[in-house]
């Protein structure tokens, strides 16, 4: 950031209060609003500022090839095979988007 702006942005790491109406909460609401106005999509960072148990992982969508679901057993077989190949040959499977 310093290289781009030729200075550091002011940032106060000592702010920890996350209660409704706090400086951190109101700044976050404003940042989300400005992001939405500028980019036309919500700014979402699941669990980025959450102080507690980590959020559940985002599920990985099932693998597809040419729009069709690939059976889990076949997908696991492909993963096992590609993990045993040298890196130069493992790309073969990626070429076919499997």
PDB file of C-alpha atoms in Angstrom:
ATOM      1  CA  UNK A   1       0.000   0.000   0.000  1.00  0.00           C
ATOM      2  CA  UNK A   2       2.820   2.390   0.848  1.00  0.00           C
ATOM      3  CA  UNK A   3       4.416   1.826  -2.551  1.00  0.00           C
ATOM      4  CA  UNK A   4       1.149   2.715  -4.313  1.00  0.00           C
ATOM      5  CA  UNK A   5       0.091   5.700  -2.182  1.00  0.00           C
ATOM      6  CA  UNK A   6       3.573   6.822  -1.128  1.00  0.00           C
ATOM      7  CA  UNK A   7       2.317   6.714   2.467  1.00  0.00           C
ATOM      8  CA  UNK A   8       0.655   4.338   4.898  1.00  0.00           C
ATOM      9  CA  UNK A   9      -3.062   4.578   5.502  1.00  0.00           C
ATOM     10  CA  UNK A  10      -3.933   5.444   9.104  1.00  0.00           C
ATOM     11  CA  UNK A  11      -4.974   2.303  10.939  1.00  0.00           C
ATOM     12  CA  UNK A  12      -5.670   1.844  14.635  1.00  0.00           C
ATOM     13  CA  UNK A  13      -5.255  -1.781  15.716  1.00  0.00           C
ATOM     14  CA  UNK A  14      -6.219  -0.910  19.290  1.00  0.00           C
ATOM     15  CA  UNK A  15      -9.932  -0.673  18.426  1.00  0.00           C
ATOM     16  CA  UNK A  16     -11.550  -3.836  19.691  1.00  0.00           C
ATOM     17  CA  UNK A  17     -15.041  -2.853  20.762  1.00  0.00           C
ATOM     18  CA  UNK A  18     -17.589  -4.527  18.502  1.00  0.00           C
ATOM     19  CA  UNK A  19     -20.806  -3.499  20.222  1.00  0.00           C
ATOM     20  CA  UNK A  20     -23.661  -1.940  18.226  1.00  0.00           C
ATOM     21  CA  UNK A  21     -22.902   1.718  17.502  1.00  0.00           C
ATOM     22  CA  UNK A  22     -19.170   1.350  18.174  1.00  0.00           C
ATOM     23  CA  UNK A  23     -16.617   3.033  15.925  1.00  0.00           C
ATOM     24  CA  UNK A  24     -15.580  -0.320  14.459  1.00  0.00           C
ATOM     25  CA  UNK A  25     -19.161  -1.312  13.641  1.00  0.00           C
ATOM     26  CA  UNK A  26     -20.136   2.033  12.091  1.00  0.00           C
ATOM     27  CA  UNK A  27     -16.927   2.101  10.011  1.00  0.00           C
ATOM     28  CA  UNK A  28     -17.621  -1.427   8.799  1.00  0.00           C
ATOM     29  CA  UNK A  29     -21.197  -0.537   7.818  1.00  0.00           C
ATOM     30  CA  UNK A  30     -19.939   2.494   5.885  1.00  0.00           C
ATOM     31  CA  UNK A  31     -17.218   0.455   4.140  1.00  0.00           C
ATOM     32  CA  UNK A  32     -19.782  -2.172   3.080  1.00  0.00           C
ATOM     33  CA  UNK A  33     -22.133   0.545   1.787  1.00  0.00           C
ATOM     34  CA  UNK A  34     -19.390   2.262  -0.230  1.00  0.00           C
ATOM     35  CA  UNK A  35     -18.188  -1.069  -1.651  1.00  0.00           C
ATOM     36  CA  UNK A  36     -21.715  -1.962  -2.777  1.00  0.00           C
ATOM     37  CA  UNK A  37     -22.162   1.441  -4.435  1.00  0.00           C
ATOM     38  CA  UNK A  38     -18.795   1.202  -6.205  1.00  0.00           C
ATOM     39  CA  UNK A  39     -18.766  -2.452  -7.253  1.00  0.00           C
ATOM     40  CA  UNK A  40     -22.469  -3.344  -7.400  1.00  0.00           C
ATOM     41  CA  UNK A  41     -21.973  -6.433  -5.254  1.00  0.00           C
ATOM     42  CA  UNK A  42     -21.794  -6.954  -1.485  1.00  0.00           C
ATOM     43  CA  UNK A  43     -18.451  -7.028   0.291  1.00  0.00           C
ATOM     44  CA  UNK A  44     -18.437 -10.339   2.108  1.00  0.00           C
ATOM     45  CA  UNK A  45     -15.598 -11.888   4.023  1.00  0.00           C
ATOM     46  CA  UNK A  46     -17.075 -14.785   5.982  1.00  0.00           C
ATOM     47  CA  UNK A  47     -15.703 -14.821   9.509  1.00  0.00           C
ATOM     48  CA  UNK A  48     -12.977 -12.239   8.832  1.00  0.00           C
ATOM     49  CA  UNK A  49     -13.623 -10.221  11.996  1.00  0.00           C
ATOM     50  CA  UNK A  50     -15.485 -12.842  13.996  1.00  0.00           C
ATOM     51  CA  UNK A  51     -14.067 -13.360  17.487  1.00  0.00           C
ATOM     52  CA  UNK A  52     -15.212 -16.805  18.486  1.00  0.00           C
ATOM     53  CA  UNK A  53     -15.387 -20.294  17.074  1.00  0.00           C
ATOM     54  CA  UNK A  54     -14.382 -20.385  13.399  1.00  0.00           C
ATOM     55  CA  UNK A  55     -17.265 -20.452  10.916  1.00  0.00           C
ATOM     56  CA  UNK A  56     -18.179 -23.653   9.114  1.00  0.00           C
ATOM     57  CA  UNK A  57     -16.125 -24.189   5.958  1.00  0.00           C
ATOM     58  CA  UNK A  58     -17.696 -23.262   2.645  1.00  0.00           C
ATOM     59  CA  UNK A  59     -18.761 -26.499   0.944  1.00  0.00           C
ATOM     60  CA  UNK A  60     -16.924 -27.353  -2.266  1.00  0.00           C
ATOM     61  CA  UNK A  61     -19.338 -27.878  -5.153  1.00  0.00           C
ATOM     62  CA  UNK A  62     -19.367 -31.397  -6.605  1.00  0.00           C
ATOM     63  CA  UNK A  63     -17.054 -31.869  -9.587  1.00  0.00           C
ATOM     64  CA  UNK A  64     -18.555 -31.563 -13.051  1.00  0.00           C
ATOM     65  CA  UNK A  65     -17.402 -32.332 -16.558  1.00  0.00           C
ATOM     66  CA  UNK A  66     -19.221 -30.768 -19.487  1.00  0.00           C
ATOM     67  CA  UNK A  67     -22.011 -29.773 -17.108  1.00  0.00           C
ATOM     68  CA  UNK A  68     -22.542 -33.313 -15.795  1.00  0.00           C
ATOM     69  CA  UNK A  69     -21.838 -34.420 -12.233  1.00  0.00           C
ATOM     70  CA  UNK A  70     -18.892 -36.777 -11.850  1.00  0.00           C
ATOM     71  CA  UNK A  71     -19.609 -39.685  -9.446  1.00  0.00           C
ATOM     72  CA  UNK A  72     -17.732 -39.268  -6.157  1.00  0.00           C
ATOM     73  CA  UNK A  73     -16.008 -42.647  -6.421  1.00  0.00           C
ATOM     74  CA  UNK A  74     -14.666 -41.794  -9.881  1.00  0.00           C
ATOM     75  CA  UNK A  75     -13.556 -38.338  -8.715  1.00  0.00           C
ATOM     76  CA  UNK A  76     -11.636 -39.850  -5.772  1.00  0.00           C
ATOM     77  CA  UNK A  77      -9.984 -42.328  -8.144  1.00  0.00           C
ATOM     78  CA  UNK A  78      -8.887 -39.466 -10.437  1.00  0.00           C
ATOM     79  CA  UNK A  79      -7.507 -37.513  -7.459  1.00  0.00           C
ATOM     80  CA  UNK A  80      -5.529 -40.535  -6.241  1.00  0.00           C
ATOM     81  CA  UNK A  81      -4.125 -41.145  -9.722  1.00  0.00           C
ATOM     82  CA  UNK A  82      -3.189 -37.527 -10.345  1.00  0.00           C
ATOM     83  CA  UNK A  83      -1.495 -37.275  -6.930  1.00  0.00           C
ATOM     84  CA  UNK A  84       0.768 -40.196  -7.844  1.00  0.00           C
ATOM     85  CA  UNK A  85       1.851 -38.750 -11.189  1.00  0.00           C
ATOM     86  CA  UNK A  86       4.813 -36.441 -11.676  1.00  0.00           C
ATOM     87  CA  UNK A  87       3.717 -32.768 -11.890  1.00  0.00           C
ATOM     88  CA  UNK A  88       4.253 -32.692 -15.663  1.00  0.00           C
ATOM     89  CA  UNK A  89       1.789 -35.573 -16.205  1.00  0.00           C
ATOM     90  CA  UNK A  90      -0.712 -34.550 -13.508  1.00  0.00           C
ATOM     91  CA  UNK A  91      -1.737 -31.599 -15.694  1.00  0.00           C
ATOM     92  CA  UNK A  92      -3.254 -34.127 -18.104  1.00  0.00           C
ATOM     93  CA  UNK A  93      -6.323 -34.411 -15.904  1.00  0.00           C
ATOM     94  CA  UNK A  94      -6.696 -30.637 -15.636  1.00  0.00           C
ATOM     95  CA  UNK A  95      -6.622 -30.384 -19.422  1.00  0.00           C
ATOM     96  CA  UNK A  96      -9.855 -32.364 -19.535  1.00  0.00           C
ATOM     97  CA  UNK A  97     -11.368 -30.390 -16.631  1.00  0.00           C
ATOM     98  CA  UNK A  98     -11.885 -33.485 -14.546  1.00  0.00           C
TER      99      UNK A  98
END
